[in-house]
Short mmCIF file of C-alpha atoms in Angstrom, two decimals:
data_model
loop_
_atom_site.label_atom_id
_atom_site.label_comp_id
_atom_site.label_asym_id
_atom_site.label_seq_id
_atom_site.Cartn_x
_atom_site.Cartn_y
_atom_site.Cartn_z
CA MET A 1 -31.80 21.49 22.13
CA THR A 2 -28.89 21.74 19.68
CA ASP A 3 -26.82 24.89 19.92
CA LYS A 4 -27.39 27.22 16.98
CA LYS A 5 -23.73 27.63 16.20
CA THR A 6 -23.31 23.92 15.54
CA GLU A 7 -26.09 24.07 12.94
CA LEU A 8 -24.08 26.33 10.63
CA PRO A 9 -22.64 24.73 7.50
CA VAL A 10 -19.16 23.34 8.01
CA SER A 11 -17.81 25.69 5.34
CA THR A 12 -18.73 28.64 7.64
CA HIS A 13 -15.99 27.56 10.07
CA ILE A 14 -13.23 27.79 7.52
CA ASP A 15 -14.67 30.94 5.89
CA HIS A 16 -14.43 32.74 9.22
CA LEU A 17 -10.92 31.41 9.71
CA ILE A 18 -9.84 32.72 6.29
CA ASN A 19 -11.60 36.08 6.63
CA HIS A 20 -10.84 36.83 10.27
CA GLY A 21 -7.53 35.05 10.86
CA VAL A 22 -7.35 33.50 14.33
CA GLU A 23 -9.80 35.81 16.06
CA ASN A 24 -11.64 34.27 18.99
CA ASN A 25 -14.98 34.40 17.20
CA ALA A 26 -17.69 31.96 18.18
CA VAL A 27 -17.52 29.94 14.96
CA TRP A 28 -13.75 29.34 15.18
CA ASP A 29 -14.02 28.43 18.86
CA SER A 30 -16.74 25.96 17.94
CA ALA A 31 -14.56 24.40 15.23
CA ILE A 32 -11.69 23.93 17.69
CA GLU A 33 -13.98 22.34 20.26
CA GLU A 34 -15.49 19.99 17.69
CA ALA A 35 -12.08 19.01 16.31
CA GLN A 36 -10.81 18.27 19.81
CA ALA A 37 -13.92 16.22 20.58
CA ALA A 38 -13.31 14.17 17.40
CA ASN A 39 -9.69 13.60 18.41
CA ILE A 40 -10.74 12.34 21.85
CA ASN A 41 -13.37 10.13 20.24
CA GLU A 42 -10.72 8.61 17.92
CA HIS A 43 -8.52 7.67 20.88
CA ASN A 44 -11.35 6.25 22.97
CA MET A 45 -12.89 4.16 20.18
CA THR A 46 -12.26 0.40 20.35
CA VAL A 47 -12.03 -1.88 17.35
CA ARG A 48 -15.48 -3.32 18.05
CA GLN A 49 -17.02 0.14 18.38
CA ALA A 50 -15.34 1.26 15.18
CA LEU A 51 -16.73 -1.71 13.28
CA ARG A 52 -20.24 -0.93 14.50
CA SER A 53 -20.05 2.82 13.89
CA HIS A 54 -18.24 2.78 10.52
CA PRO A 55 -19.78 -0.18 8.63
CA TRP A 56 -19.82 1.52 5.22
CA ALA A 57 -16.29 2.83 5.61
CA VAL A 58 -15.18 -0.75 6.24
CA PHE A 59 -17.22 -2.01 3.28
CA TRP A 60 -15.78 0.47 0.80
CA SER A 61 -12.26 0.01 2.10
CA LEU A 62 -12.48 -3.76 1.67
CA THR A 63 -14.12 -3.46 -1.74
CA ILE A 64 -11.73 -0.95 -3.28
CA SER A 65 -8.76 -2.87 -1.91
CA MET A 66 -9.87 -5.82 -4.03
CA SER A 67 -8.34 -4.02 -7.01
CA ILE A 68 -4.91 -4.83 -5.59
CA ILE A 69 -5.63 -8.50 -6.26
CA MET A 70 -4.74 -7.56 -9.85
CA GLU A 71 -1.33 -6.38 -8.72
CA GLY A 72 -0.54 -9.62 -6.92
CA TYR A 73 -1.87 -11.69 -9.80
CA ASP A 74 0.13 -9.87 -12.46
CA THR A 75 3.44 -9.68 -10.60
CA ASN A 76 3.46 -13.46 -10.24
CA LEU A 77 2.92 -14.21 -13.94
CA ILE A 78 6.02 -13.22 -15.86
CA GLY A 79 8.51 -14.56 -13.31
CA SER A 80 6.67 -17.89 -13.24
CA PHE A 81 6.41 -18.13 -17.04
CA TYR A 82 10.18 -18.53 -17.25
CA GLY A 83 9.73 -22.03 -15.86
CA ASP A 84 6.82 -22.90 -18.19
CA PRO A 85 8.01 -25.27 -20.97
CA ALA A 86 5.47 -23.92 -23.52
CA PHE A 87 6.49 -20.30 -22.80
CA GLN A 88 10.17 -21.25 -23.00
CA LYS A 89 9.65 -22.96 -26.35
CA GLN A 90 7.60 -20.09 -27.83
CA PHE A 91 9.80 -17.21 -26.71
CA GLY A 92 13.14 -18.82 -25.82
CA VAL A 93 16.18 -20.32 -27.52
CA GLU A 94 17.59 -23.81 -27.35
CA HIS A 95 19.73 -24.46 -24.32
CA GLY A 96 20.94 -27.95 -23.44
CA ASP A 97 18.06 -30.38 -23.68
CA GLY A 98 15.37 -27.71 -23.64
CA TYR A 99 14.73 -24.01 -24.07
CA GLN A 100 15.52 -20.89 -22.05
CA VAL A 101 14.23 -17.35 -22.49
CA PRO A 102 17.40 -15.24 -22.94
CA GLN A 103 18.26 -13.28 -19.84
CA SER A 104 18.20 -10.01 -21.82
CA TRP A 105 14.55 -10.60 -22.80
CA GLN A 106 13.71 -11.74 -19.26
CA SER A 107 15.03 -8.42 -18.00
CA ALA A 108 13.08 -6.55 -20.69
CA LEU A 109 9.85 -8.34 -19.78
CA GLU A 110 10.29 -7.66 -16.07
CA ALA A 111 11.45 -4.08 -16.50
CA GLY A 112 8.97 -3.18 -19.26
CA GLY A 113 5.90 -3.23 -17.06
CA THR A 114 7.74 -1.46 -14.26
CA ALA A 115 8.93 1.27 -16.64
CA GLY A 116 5.30 1.86 -17.58
CA CYS A 117 4.43 2.02 -13.89
CA ILE A 118 6.93 4.81 -13.22
CA SER A 119 5.45 7.18 -15.83
CA GLY A 120 1.97 6.03 -14.89
CA ALA A 121 2.41 6.72 -11.19
CA PHE A 122 3.59 10.28 -11.88
CA LEU A 123 0.46 10.80 -13.98
CA ASN A 124 -1.62 9.23 -11.24
CA GLY A 125 -0.41 11.74 -8.63
CA TYR A 126 -1.56 14.59 -10.85
CA LEU A 127 -4.91 13.03 -11.78
CA VAL A 128 -5.92 12.08 -8.23
CA LYS A 129 -4.99 15.50 -6.92
CA HIS A 130 -7.23 17.29 -9.42
CA PHE A 131 -10.02 14.77 -10.11
CA GLY A 132 -10.18 12.60 -6.99
CA PHE A 133 -10.00 8.88 -6.35
CA LYS A 134 -13.44 8.05 -7.70
CA LYS A 135 -13.16 9.51 -11.21
CA VAL A 136 -9.67 8.18 -11.89
CA PHE A 137 -10.51 4.72 -10.54
CA THR A 138 -13.58 4.46 -12.77
CA TRP A 139 -11.78 5.76 -15.85
CA ALA A 140 -8.97 3.24 -15.39
CA MET A 141 -11.47 0.37 -15.53
CA PHE A 142 -12.60 1.39 -19.02
CA VAL A 143 -9.05 1.49 -20.40
CA ILE A 144 -7.81 -1.68 -18.77
CA TYR A 145 -9.53 -4.10 -21.13
CA ALA A 146 -7.68 -3.04 -24.29
CA PHE A 147 -4.09 -3.49 -23.15
CA ILE A 148 -4.67 -7.04 -21.97
CA PHE A 149 -5.20 -8.03 -25.62
CA ILE A 150 -1.58 -7.26 -26.51
CA SER A 151 -0.14 -9.82 -24.10
CA PHE A 152 -2.93 -12.30 -24.82
CA LEU A 153 -2.45 -12.20 -28.60
CA GLY A 154 1.29 -11.49 -28.74
CA HIS A 155 3.21 -14.38 -30.32
CA THR A 156 6.64 -12.75 -30.35
CA ILE A 157 8.84 -11.76 -27.45
CA GLY A 158 8.80 -8.14 -28.68
CA LEU A 159 5.00 -7.97 -28.47
CA GLN A 160 5.13 -9.45 -24.99
CA VAL A 161 7.48 -6.67 -23.90
CA ALA A 162 5.25 -4.05 -25.57
CA GLY A 163 2.24 -5.53 -23.80
CA GLN A 164 4.01 -5.31 -20.44
CA VAL A 165 4.96 -1.65 -21.02
CA LEU A 166 1.45 -0.55 -22.10
CA TYR A 167 -0.15 -2.76 -19.48
CA GLY A 168 2.16 -1.08 -17.01
CA ILE A 169 1.04 2.40 -18.06
CA ASP A 170 -2.60 1.48 -17.48
CA LEU A 171 -3.23 -1.67 -15.44
CA GLN A 172 0.06 -1.62 -13.63
CA GLN A 173 -0.12 2.14 -13.45
CA TYR A 174 -3.53 1.82 -11.95
CA SER A 175 -3.01 -1.55 -10.33
CA LEU A 176 0.61 -1.57 -9.30
CA GLY A 177 0.51 2.24 -9.47
CA PHE A 178 -2.95 3.63 -8.96
CA PHE A 179 -4.81 0.74 -7.38
CA ALA A 180 -1.91 0.00 -5.08
CA THR A 181 -1.90 3.70 -4.22
CA ILE A 182 -5.63 4.07 -3.79
CA GLY A 183 -5.85 1.00 -1.55
CA PRO A 184 -3.85 2.21 1.47
CA ALA A 185 -4.51 5.93 0.85
CA TYR A 186 -8.25 5.54 0.41
CA SER A 187 -8.57 3.17 3.36
CA SER A 188 -6.58 5.40 5.69
CA GLU A 189 -8.77 8.39 4.79
CA LEU A 190 -12.07 6.55 5.26
CA LEU A 191 -11.36 4.71 8.49
CA PRO A 192 -11.03 5.70 12.15
CA MET A 193 -7.68 5.19 13.85
CA ALA A 194 -8.78 1.94 15.56
CA LEU A 195 -9.23 0.21 12.19
CA ARG A 196 -6.44 1.89 10.24
CA SER A 197 -3.75 -0.77 10.64
CA TYR A 198 -6.13 -3.66 9.95
CA LEU A 199 -7.70 -2.33 6.78
CA THR A 200 -4.60 -0.72 5.26
CA ALA A 201 -2.70 -3.96 5.89
CA HIS A 202 -5.63 -5.77 4.26
CA THR A 203 -4.51 -4.19 0.99
CA ASN A 204 -1.36 -6.26 1.35
CA MET A 205 -3.47 -9.35 1.93
CA CYS A 206 -5.21 -8.65 -1.37
CA PHE A 207 -1.77 -8.67 -2.98
CA ALA A 208 -1.14 -12.10 -1.42
CA ILE A 209 -4.58 -13.30 -2.60
CA GLY A 210 -3.71 -12.23 -6.14
CA ARG A 211 -0.44 -14.12 -6.02
CA PHE A 212 -2.25 -17.16 -4.60
CA ILE A 213 -4.83 -17.11 -7.42
CA SER A 214 -2.06 -16.64 -9.97
CA ALA A 215 -0.08 -19.57 -8.56
CA GLY A 216 -3.22 -21.72 -8.65
CA VAL A 217 -3.96 -20.82 -12.28
CA LEU A 218 -0.36 -21.48 -13.28
CA GLN A 219 -0.27 -24.81 -11.45
CA SER A 220 -3.53 -25.95 -13.06
CA LEU A 221 -2.14 -25.16 -16.52
CA ALA A 222 1.35 -26.58 -15.94
CA SER A 223 0.49 -29.86 -17.65
CA ARG A 224 -0.45 -28.14 -20.94
CA ASP A 225 2.23 -28.03 -23.62
CA ASP A 226 0.61 -25.47 -25.94
CA GLN A 227 0.28 -21.67 -25.94
CA TRP A 228 -2.84 -21.84 -23.75
CA SER A 229 -0.67 -22.72 -20.77
CA TYR A 230 0.23 -19.02 -20.56
CA SER A 231 -2.47 -17.35 -22.70
CA ILE A 232 -5.25 -18.45 -20.34
CA SER A 233 -3.34 -16.85 -17.48
CA TYR A 234 -3.35 -13.55 -19.36
CA ALA A 235 -7.05 -13.90 -20.24
CA ALA A 236 -7.98 -14.37 -16.58
CA GLN A 237 -7.05 -10.73 -16.01
CA TRP A 238 -10.23 -9.65 -17.78
CA ILE A 239 -12.17 -10.96 -14.78
CA TRP A 240 -11.18 -8.18 -12.38
CA PRO A 241 -12.59 -5.04 -14.08
CA VAL A 242 -16.08 -6.57 -14.44
CA PRO A 243 -17.16 -6.16 -10.79
CA LEU A 244 -14.83 -3.21 -10.13
CA LEU A 245 -16.34 -0.91 -12.77
CA PRO A 246 -19.77 -0.56 -11.10
CA ILE A 247 -18.02 -0.38 -7.74
CA GLY A 248 -16.04 2.61 -9.04
CA VAL A 249 -19.23 4.34 -10.14
CA LEU A 250 -20.85 3.91 -6.72
CA MET A 251 -17.85 4.46 -4.40
CA PRO A 252 -17.82 7.61 -2.24
CA GLU A 253 -15.08 10.17 -2.69
CA SER A 254 -12.54 10.50 0.13
CA PRO A 255 -13.75 13.14 2.63
CA TRP A 256 -10.13 14.20 3.16
CA TRP A 257 -9.82 14.89 -0.59
CA GLN A 258 -13.02 16.95 -0.41
CA VAL A 259 -11.63 18.92 2.53
CA ARG A 260 -8.39 19.54 0.64
CA HIS A 261 -10.47 21.07 -2.17
CA GLY A 262 -12.63 23.19 0.14
CA ARG A 263 -15.78 21.08 -0.28
CA TYR A 264 -16.53 20.89 3.42
CA ASP A 265 -20.26 20.31 3.16
CA ASP A 266 -19.64 17.47 0.69
CA ALA A 267 -17.15 16.01 3.15
CA LEU A 268 -19.80 16.18 5.88
CA ALA A 269 -22.27 14.32 3.67
CA THR A 270 -19.65 11.67 2.86
CA VAL A 271 -18.76 11.10 6.52
CA GLN A 272 -22.45 10.74 7.34
CA ARG A 273 -22.79 8.23 4.50
CA LEU A 274 -19.89 6.16 5.85
CA THR A 275 -21.02 6.05 9.49
CA ALA A 276 -23.98 4.65 11.41
CA GLY A 277 -25.84 5.14 14.67
CA GLU A 278 -24.55 7.73 17.13
CA GLU A 279 -21.38 8.25 15.12
CA LYS A 280 -23.46 9.81 12.34
CA THR A 281 -24.29 12.69 14.69
CA LYS A 282 -20.55 13.27 15.24
CA ALA A 283 -19.80 13.71 11.54
CA ARG A 284 -19.41 17.48 11.95
CA GLN A 285 -16.76 16.94 14.61
CA THR A 286 -14.86 14.58 12.30
CA VAL A 287 -14.87 17.10 9.44
CA ALA A 288 -13.80 19.87 11.85
CA MET A 289 -10.80 17.71 12.82
CA MET A 290 -9.94 17.24 9.14
CA ILE A 291 -10.10 21.01 8.59
CA HIS A 292 -8.00 21.68 11.68
CA THR A 293 -5.32 19.15 10.79
CA ASN A 294 -2.11 21.05 10.11
CA ARG A 295 -0.74 21.01 6.58
CA ILE A 296 2.86 20.34 7.51
CA ASP A 297 5.23 18.67 5.08
CA ASN A 298 8.90 17.79 5.35
CA LEU A 299 11.49 15.66 3.63
CA ARG A 300 11.67 13.24 6.55
CA ARG A 301 8.12 12.06 5.94
CA THR A 302 8.80 11.52 2.25
CA GLU A 303 11.95 9.54 3.04
CA ILE A 304 10.14 7.21 5.45
CA SER A 305 7.32 6.64 2.99
CA CYS A 306 9.72 5.87 0.13
CA MET A 307 11.95 3.59 2.17
CA SER A 308 8.92 1.71 3.54
CA PHE A 309 8.18 0.67 -0.04
CA THR A 310 11.69 0.14 -1.41
CA GLY A 311 12.68 -1.83 1.67
CA GLN A 312 10.59 -4.76 0.50
CA VAL A 313 12.65 -5.00 -2.70
CA LEU A 314 15.97 -4.49 -0.94
CA ALA A 315 15.11 -7.27 1.51
CA GLY A 316 14.84 -9.76 -1.36
CA SER A 317 11.28 -9.76 -2.67
CA GLN A 318 12.38 -10.60 -6.21
CA PHE A 319 14.34 -13.55 -4.89
CA ALA A 320 11.15 -14.84 -3.30
CA TYR A 321 8.98 -14.09 -6.34
CA THR A 322 11.14 -16.16 -8.71
CA GLY A 323 10.67 -19.24 -6.55
CA THR A 324 9.26 -21.41 -9.36
CA ASP A 325 12.31 -20.86 -11.56
CA PHE A 326 14.62 -21.30 -8.55
CA PHE A 327 13.11 -24.67 -7.62
CA GLU A 328 13.37 -25.87 -11.21
CA GLN A 329 17.03 -24.93 -11.29
CA ALA A 330 17.39 -26.92 -8.06
CA GLY A 331 16.10 -30.02 -9.87
CA MET A 332 12.32 -30.02 -9.33
CA SER A 333 9.89 -30.79 -12.12
CA PRO A 334 7.80 -27.83 -13.38
CA THR A 335 4.65 -29.31 -11.81
CA ASP A 336 6.24 -29.72 -8.37
CA ALA A 337 7.84 -26.28 -8.60
CA TYR A 338 4.44 -24.69 -9.29
CA LYS A 339 2.91 -26.60 -6.38
CA LEU A 340 5.60 -25.38 -4.03
CA GLY A 341 5.13 -21.85 -5.35
CA LEU A 342 1.40 -22.18 -4.63
CA GLY A 343 2.20 -23.24 -1.07
CA GLY A 344 4.46 -20.23 -0.66
CA THR A 345 1.68 -17.80 -1.59
CA ALA A 346 -0.66 -19.48 0.91
CA VAL A 347 1.97 -18.99 3.61
CA ALA A 348 2.19 -15.31 2.60
CA PHE A 349 -1.58 -14.99 3.09
CA VAL A 350 -1.27 -16.30 6.64
CA GLY A 351 1.66 -13.94 7.22
CA THR A 352 -0.52 -10.92 6.49
CA ILE A 353 -3.10 -12.04 9.04
CA LEU A 354 -0.33 -12.39 11.63
CA SER A 355 0.78 -8.83 10.88
CA TRP A 356 -2.60 -7.48 12.05
CA PHE A 357 -2.08 -8.76 15.56
CA LEU A 358 1.61 -7.90 15.66
CA MET A 359 1.03 -4.27 14.64
CA LYS A 360 -1.90 -3.92 17.02
CA ASN A 361 -0.11 -5.35 20.05
CA PHE A 362 3.54 -4.46 19.40
CA GLY A 363 3.37 -1.52 17.00
CA ARG A 364 4.66 -0.87 13.50
CA ARG A 365 8.30 -0.35 14.44
CA SER A 366 8.54 -3.50 16.57
CA THR A 367 6.84 -5.55 13.85
CA TYR A 368 9.39 -4.30 11.36
CA PHE A 369 12.26 -5.56 13.50
CA GLU A 370 10.56 -8.75 14.72
CA ARG A 371 12.39 -11.71 13.24
CA HIS A 372 13.95 -9.37 10.67
CA GLY A 373 17.13 -11.38 10.46
CA VAL A 374 15.62 -14.88 10.46
CA ASP A 375 14.80 -15.13 6.77
CA GLU A 376 18.21 -13.71 5.80
CA LEU A 377 20.05 -16.29 7.90
CA LEU A 378 18.25 -19.35 6.55
CA PRO A 379 19.71 -21.49 3.75
CA SER A 380 18.50 -20.37 0.30
CA HIS A 381 16.15 -23.30 -0.34
CA HIS A 382 14.34 -22.57 2.94
CA ARG A 383 14.66 -18.85 2.57
CA ILE A 384 12.40 -18.70 -0.51
CA LEU A 385 9.38 -19.76 1.54
CA ASP A 386 10.42 -17.86 4.65
CA VAL A 387 10.91 -14.64 2.68
CA GLU A 388 7.34 -15.10 1.39
CA VAL A 389 5.86 -14.99 4.87
CA GLN A 390 8.27 -12.36 6.19
CA GLN A 391 7.70 -10.10 3.16
CA GLN A 392 3.93 -10.18 3.65
CA ARG A 393 3.92 -10.27 7.46
CA ARG A 394 6.46 -7.55 8.06
CA LEU A 395 7.60 -5.42 5.13
CA GLY A 396 4.57 -5.78 2.87
CA SER A 397 2.11 -4.87 5.62
CA ILE A 398 4.34 -2.17 7.09
CA ARG A 399 4.62 -0.34 3.77
CA THR A 400 0.85 -0.21 3.23
CA VAL A 401 0.26 1.03 6.79
CA HIS A 402 3.23 3.33 7.31
CA SER A 403 3.23 5.21 4.01
CA PRO A 404 -0.27 6.74 4.33
CA GLU A 405 0.25 7.35 8.05
CA VAL A 406 3.48 9.34 7.79
CA SER A 407 2.47 11.36 4.71
CA SER A 408 0.84 14.73 5.26
CA MET A 409 -2.83 15.38 4.55
CA ARG A 410 -2.09 17.85 1.74
CA LEU A 411 0.43 15.63 -0.07
CA ARG A 412 -0.78 12.15 0.80
CA SER A 413 -1.56 10.98 -2.74
CA LYS A 414 1.60 12.53 -4.17
CA THR A 415 3.76 11.10 -1.38
CA ILE A 416 2.43 7.59 -1.86
CA CYS A 417 2.87 7.90 -5.63
CA LEU A 418 6.46 9.06 -5.10
CA ALA A 419 6.99 6.12 -2.74
CA ARG A 420 5.60 3.75 -5.35
CA ASN A 421 7.98 5.21 -7.92
CA ALA A 422 10.91 4.70 -5.57
CA TYR A 423 9.71 1.11 -5.28
CA TYR A 424 9.45 0.80 -9.09
CA ILE A 425 12.97 2.10 -9.61
CA ALA A 426 14.33 -0.38 -7.07
CA ILE A 427 12.32 -3.25 -8.54
CA THR A 428 13.41 -2.32 -12.08
CA VAL A 429 17.03 -2.76 -11.05
CA ALA A 430 16.15 -5.99 -9.23
CA ASN A 431 14.22 -7.29 -12.24
CA VAL A 432 17.20 -6.64 -14.49
CA ILE A 433 19.84 -8.36 -12.35
CA GLU A 434 17.76 -11.18 -10.81
CA PRO A 435 17.37 -13.15 -14.10
CA TYR A 436 21.14 -12.96 -14.65
CA MET A 437 21.80 -14.33 -11.16
CA MET A 438 19.28 -17.15 -11.52
CA ASN A 439 19.63 -18.07 -15.20
CA PRO A 440 21.92 -21.12 -15.78
CA ALA A 441 22.89 -19.65 -19.15
CA ALA A 442 24.11 -16.41 -17.51
CA TRP A 443 25.75 -15.92 -14.09
CA ASN A 444 24.21 -19.11 -12.65
CA TRP A 445 24.49 -18.03 -9.01
CA ARG A 446 21.69 -20.36 -7.90
CA GLY A 447 21.32 -20.30 -4.09
CA THR A 448 24.21 -17.85 -3.70
CA THR A 449 21.75 -15.17 -4.84
CA GLY A 450 20.40 -15.16 -1.29
CA LEU A 451 23.69 -13.77 0.04
CA PHE A 452 23.43 -10.79 -2.29
CA TRP A 453 20.03 -9.81 -0.90
CA PHE A 454 21.16 -10.59 2.64
CA ALA A 455 23.59 -7.66 2.51
CA PHE A 456 20.86 -5.21 1.50
CA ALA A 457 18.47 -6.60 4.11
CA CYS A 458 21.07 -5.81 6.78
CA LEU A 459 21.30 -2.23 5.52
CA MET A 460 17.50 -1.91 5.74
CA PHE A 461 17.62 -3.14 9.33
CA VAL A 462 20.09 -0.39 10.22
CA TRP A 463 18.01 2.25 8.41
CA GLY A 464 14.86 1.16 10.23
CA TYR A 465 16.53 1.39 13.63
CA PHE A 466 17.51 5.02 13.14
CA ARG A 467 14.73 6.35 10.88
CA LEU A 468 11.47 4.35 11.20
CA PRO A 469 9.15 5.91 13.84
CA GLU A 470 6.34 4.26 15.80
CA THR A 471 2.99 5.62 14.57
CA ARG A 472 0.61 3.30 16.44
CA GLY A 473 -2.15 5.11 18.30
CA ARG A 474 -1.55 8.48 16.65
CA THR A 475 -4.08 10.50 14.66
CA PHE A 476 -2.97 12.27 11.48
CA GLU A 477 -3.21 15.55 13.39
CA GLU A 478 -0.79 14.37 16.08
CA LEU A 479 1.65 12.95 13.54
CA ASP A 480 1.73 16.32 11.76
CA ILE A 481 2.84 18.01 14.97
CA MET A 482 5.36 15.30 15.88
CA PHE A 483 7.14 15.60 12.53
CA ALA A 484 7.01 19.40 12.60
CA ALA A 485 8.46 19.41 16.13
CA GLY A 486 11.27 17.09 15.07
CA VAL A 487 10.50 14.36 17.60
CA PRO A 488 13.41 11.84 17.60
CA THR A 489 12.60 8.59 15.80
CA ARG A 490 13.13 6.31 18.78
CA LYS A 491 11.05 8.51 21.11
CA PHE A 492 7.83 8.72 19.11
CA ARG A 493 6.17 6.27 21.49
CA LYS A 494 6.95 8.39 24.56
CA TYR A 495 5.66 11.81 23.51
CA HIS A 496 2.45 13.50 24.64
CA ILE A 497 0.83 15.64 21.93
CA ASP A 498 -1.60 18.53 22.37
CA PRO A 499 -2.74 19.55 18.86
CA TYR A 500 -5.02 22.29 20.25
CA ALA A 501 -2.51 24.44 22.14
CA GLU A 502 -3.04 27.18 19.55
CA ASN A 503 -1.06 29.85 21.41
CA GLY A 504 2.08 27.77 21.84
CA ALA A 505 4.99 27.09 19.51
CA ILE A 506 4.83 23.86 17.52
CA GLN A 507 7.62 22.36 19.63
CA ASP A 508 5.63 23.04 22.81
CA ARG A 509 2.74 20.92 21.58
CA ALA A 510 4.95 17.83 21.67
CA ARG A 511 6.72 16.98 24.90
CA GLU A 512 8.41 13.85 26.16
CA SER A 513 6.22 12.47 28.91
CA PRO A 514 5.76 8.68 29.16
CA LEU A 515 2.12 8.21 30.02
CA GLU A 516 -0.03 5.27 30.97
CA LYS A 517 -2.71 4.50 28.43
CA SER A 518 -5.36 4.30 31.11
CA THR A 519 -4.66 7.83 32.37
CA ASP A 520 -4.09 9.73 29.15
CA MET A 521 -6.04 9.39 25.99
CA MET A 522 -3.18 10.79 23.90
CA SER A 523 -0.84 7.94 24.78
CA PRO A 524 -0.38 5.56 21.85
CA GLY A 525 -2.28 2.35 22.32
#
């Protein structure tokens, strides 16, 4: 027969904690025991067991992450349009035997959407905190339709820039900003630890899928010499909100968000909705662990989250994403350049799949360093394609996994939004200078551009060695304690954590003790 104390509403646990402090009352003891049981269950759960016990969590994670396809699709458009003869003729000026979009307008087009993203992401952090993922996601779908019209109907370069800015405030705010934020954050809060790296990295795969679709659309329209060669690409963006709007209406709210707002019984109902079989009976334990998780924040966590995102730009993402224009400057025809760009996005897709196995077997930190220098050392014409796979396999996947893992429970949405803004600032600078380096009517650096990004990639390697911790096999509760205890970056893998030593100092809950996985469930797997 079930013990009576476990039949009390979950909110009773926290009410007693608030009203009676840390007294050893029966309800608080029960909450500690249930939280510890959930922690043990997280460590013992295999990937196969997690898939069977959390089918709806997996479903909603995969479904909501589809919104990031919009991000990948959109980021590939403007940079590729510079090599489109019809776009060049409509918005460019005569240069040699053809047309070129002036580098100042290229920078404005690239930076316009990103500038909208920065203000949008700040707004997003506020909205998600107060209204939750579900309401803001659904609202964004209603607004998204209108701003696409500006780019679709704009026949002057000024309207194109305006469209990018407004599109950035909504679609890119909620795609590059909100959707890219909700993907890893929402997935990490729905899923057990065994699935966390796979499904948060899947958000990066959706980015690669979007770029692949975009490259395919661009390649199929490359033979057109009228305005539809680029207008159809804009119009295709209306496809995404159609299935995502009803999905937003039906999606469950994050149980962690509900816990943060004191809605413990709602969180219990959500966890039960997301699980199946025996795991459904352990929902109370899971919510107890969420309640017990320490609310510890520090600047170190914010730094790691921000650098995980900006590192992708500093390692040369914009160099890779202007591949079509680069190959044309190297002498390829527009059609062949688009085909090669399409191949590059397919390689990036494969790279994301590889990252799943690398992070599972070698960890996040090792994956970050694995082959880090290879793409920087290759000649520029090879490096374009190699950066594609390295960006998606290593940095792209690492950022979507690491940022939600290292951020605290209380500030997760805000931390990821701040990290996205750090990324936007870096990419704004990159978007401004990259056209000057690549444009034959400006600096005309051509392949030498790769050396510029090589220097920054080396700096990111050094930063990662000293500051990027290994988070594989750690629950959010354990990571809270490790950061609060000041565990050295390069020793994260070796520490044993006891989150439930309530009577000890925070530093005593984390001690260096290399343990075998088979003999200690707290050892990172």
